[in-house]
Coordinates of C-alpha atoms in Angstrom, one line a residue:
M1 CA 46.8 3.9 -25.9
A2 CA 44.6 5.9 -28.1
N3 CA 42.7 4.9 -31.2
I4 CA 44.0 5.7 -34.6
T5 CA 41.8 8.4 -36.1
A6 CA 43.6 9.1 -39.4
W7 CA 46.2 7.5 -41.6
S8 CA 47.6 7.7 -45.1
F9 CA 49.9 5.7 -47.3
T10 CA 51.6 7.3 -50.4
L11 CA 52.2 4.5 -52.8
S12 CA 54.8 5.1 -55.5
N13 CA 56.3 2.9 -58.3
P14 CA 57.0 3.3 -62.0
G15 CA 53.3 3.1 -62.7
G16 CA 52.5 6.3 -60.7
T17 CA 51.8 7.7 -57.3
V18 CA 48.6 7.6 -55.3
T19 CA 47.7 8.3 -51.7
L20 CA 45.4 5.9 -49.8
D21 CA 43.9 7.3 -46.6
N22 CA 41.2 6.7 -44.1
S23 CA 38.7 8.6 -46.3
N24 CA 39.2 6.9 -49.6
S25 CA 40.3 3.3 -48.9
N26 CA 39.1 -0.1 -48.0
F27 CA 40.7 -2.3 -45.4
T28 CA 39.9 -5.5 -47.2
F29 CA 41.8 -8.3 -45.5
L30 CA 43.2 -8.8 -42.0
S31 CA 44.1 -12.2 -40.5
G32 CA 46.6 -13.7 -38.1
T33 CA 48.7 -11.9 -35.6
S34 CA 51.3 -10.3 -37.8
F35 CA 49.7 -6.8 -37.7
Q36 CA 50.6 -5.5 -34.2
A37 CA 50.2 -2.2 -32.3
T38 CA 52.4 -1.2 -29.4
A39 CA 52.4 2.0 -27.3
T40 CA 54.6 3.7 -29.9
D41 CA 54.5 1.7 -33.2
I42 CA 52.2 0.0 -35.7
V43 CA 54.2 -2.9 -37.2
F44 CA 53.8 -5.9 -39.5
D45 CA 55.9 -8.8 -38.2
Y46 CA 56.9 -11.1 -41.0
S47 CA 57.8 -13.9 -38.6
V48 CA 54.2 -14.3 -37.5
A49 CA 51.4 -15.6 -39.7
G50 CA 48.9 -13.2 -41.2
H51 CA 48.2 -10.7 -44.0
M52 CA 46.5 -7.4 -44.6
Q53 CA 45.6 -5.3 -47.5
W54 CA 44.4 -1.7 -48.1
D55 CA 43.0 -0.8 -51.5
N56 CA 41.0 1.6 -53.6
F57 CA 40.6 0.4 -57.2
G58 CA 38.4 3.4 -58.0
L59 CA 41.2 6.1 -57.8
G60 CA 42.0 5.9 -61.6
G61 CA 44.0 2.6 -61.5
N62 CA 44.8 -0.4 -59.4
N63 CA 45.9 1.1 -56.1
A64 CA 46.7 -1.2 -53.2
L65 CA 49.1 -1.9 -50.3
C66 CA 49.5 -5.5 -49.2
F67 CA 51.6 -7.4 -46.7
D68 CA 51.8 -11.2 -46.2
A69 CA 54.0 -13.2 -43.8
V70 CA 56.7 -15.6 -45.1
G71 CA 55.1 -18.9 -45.9
G72 CA 51.6 -17.4 -46.0
S73 CA 49.1 -19.1 -48.2
F74 CA 47.3 -15.8 -49.1
T75 CA 48.3 -14.2 -52.4
C76 CA 48.5 -10.5 -52.3
I77 CA 46.8 -9.1 -55.4
G78 CA 47.8 -12.1 -57.6
N79 CA 51.5 -12.1 -56.7
P80 CA 53.3 -14.7 -54.6
P81 CA 53.1 -13.8 -50.9
A82 CA 55.2 -10.7 -50.4
E83 CA 55.1 -7.1 -49.4
T84 CA 53.4 -5.7 -52.4
V85 CA 52.8 -2.2 -53.6
L86 CA 50.4 -2.0 -56.6
V87 CA 49.9 1.5 -58.1
N88 CA 48.2 1.8 -61.5
G89 CA 48.6 -1.9 -62.2
V90 CA 52.4 -2.0 -61.7
F91 CA 53.9 -4.3 -59.0
S92 CA 56.8 -3.6 -56.7
N93 CA 57.8 -6.4 -54.3
G94 CA 59.9 -5.8 -51.2
P95 CA 61.8 -8.2 -48.9
R96 CA 59.9 -10.2 -46.4
S97 CA 61.9 -10.1 -43.1
G98 CA 61.9 -8.6 -39.7
R99 CA 59.4 -6.1 -38.5
F100 CA 58.2 -3.4 -40.9
V101 CA 57.1 -0.3 -39.1
L102 CA 54.0 1.2 -40.7
G103 CA 53.8 4.1 -38.3
N104 CA 55.0 5.4 -35.0
A105 CA 54.1 8.0 -32.5
V106 CA 56.4 10.3 -30.6
A107 CA 55.7 10.5 -26.9
V108 CA 54.0 13.7 -25.9
P109 CA 54.4 14.7 -22.2
E110 CA 51.3 14.7 -20.0
P111 CA 50.1 18.1 -18.7
A112 CA 51.3 17.2 -15.2
T113 CA 54.8 16.6 -16.5
W114 CA 54.8 20.0 -18.2
A115 CA 53.6 21.6 -14.9
M116 CA 56.3 19.9 -12.9
M117 CA 59.0 20.9 -15.3
I118 CA 58.0 24.5 -15.4
G119 CA 57.7 24.6 -11.6
G120 CA 61.2 23.1 -11.3
F121 CA 62.6 25.8 -13.6
A122 CA 60.8 28.5 -11.5
M123 CA 62.2 27.1 -8.2
A124 CA 65.7 26.9 -9.7
G125 CA 65.4 30.5 -10.8
M126 CA 64.2 31.7 -7.4
A127 CA 67.0 29.9 -5.7
A128 CA 69.6 31.5 -8.0
R129 CA 68.1 34.9 -7.4
R130 CA 68.0 34.6 -3.6
R131 CA 71.6 33.5 -3.3
T132 CA 73.6 36.2 -1.5
R133 CA 76.5 37.6 -3.5
T134 CA 79.8 38.1 -1.7
S135 CA 82.1 40.8 -2.8
V136 CA 85.8 40.5 -2.4
T137 CA 87.9 43.6 -1.8
F138 CA 91.6 43.7 -2.0
A139 CA 93.7 45.9 0.2

């Protein structure tokens, strides 16, 4: 697994739209085991205790993204625990269930895999080219 080197969230609700990214945001809270990374996904699992919050209140309004597990005691930006998007002071709450996928990565083949695939195509092409052709003549 590789480290995450860049990320961004575009937050939208009736109050406006703002983009939080790795250059302009603060990762202010993280606790519990609800925030998980696998080989292909970054997820927030609502069935596990924990919370997290990204924010930047200096972008011309109140701008934050917050997740809290069901039954969590932490309050995301003054609201009852919930998945909360706060843009320019307006709240939008989402459902708290299942696994919310924050990001995923598409598998990229290793260089050795590419070499084997290209070599296989080359060998199949050579085999097709070397095959002797028979001609049929009718009397």
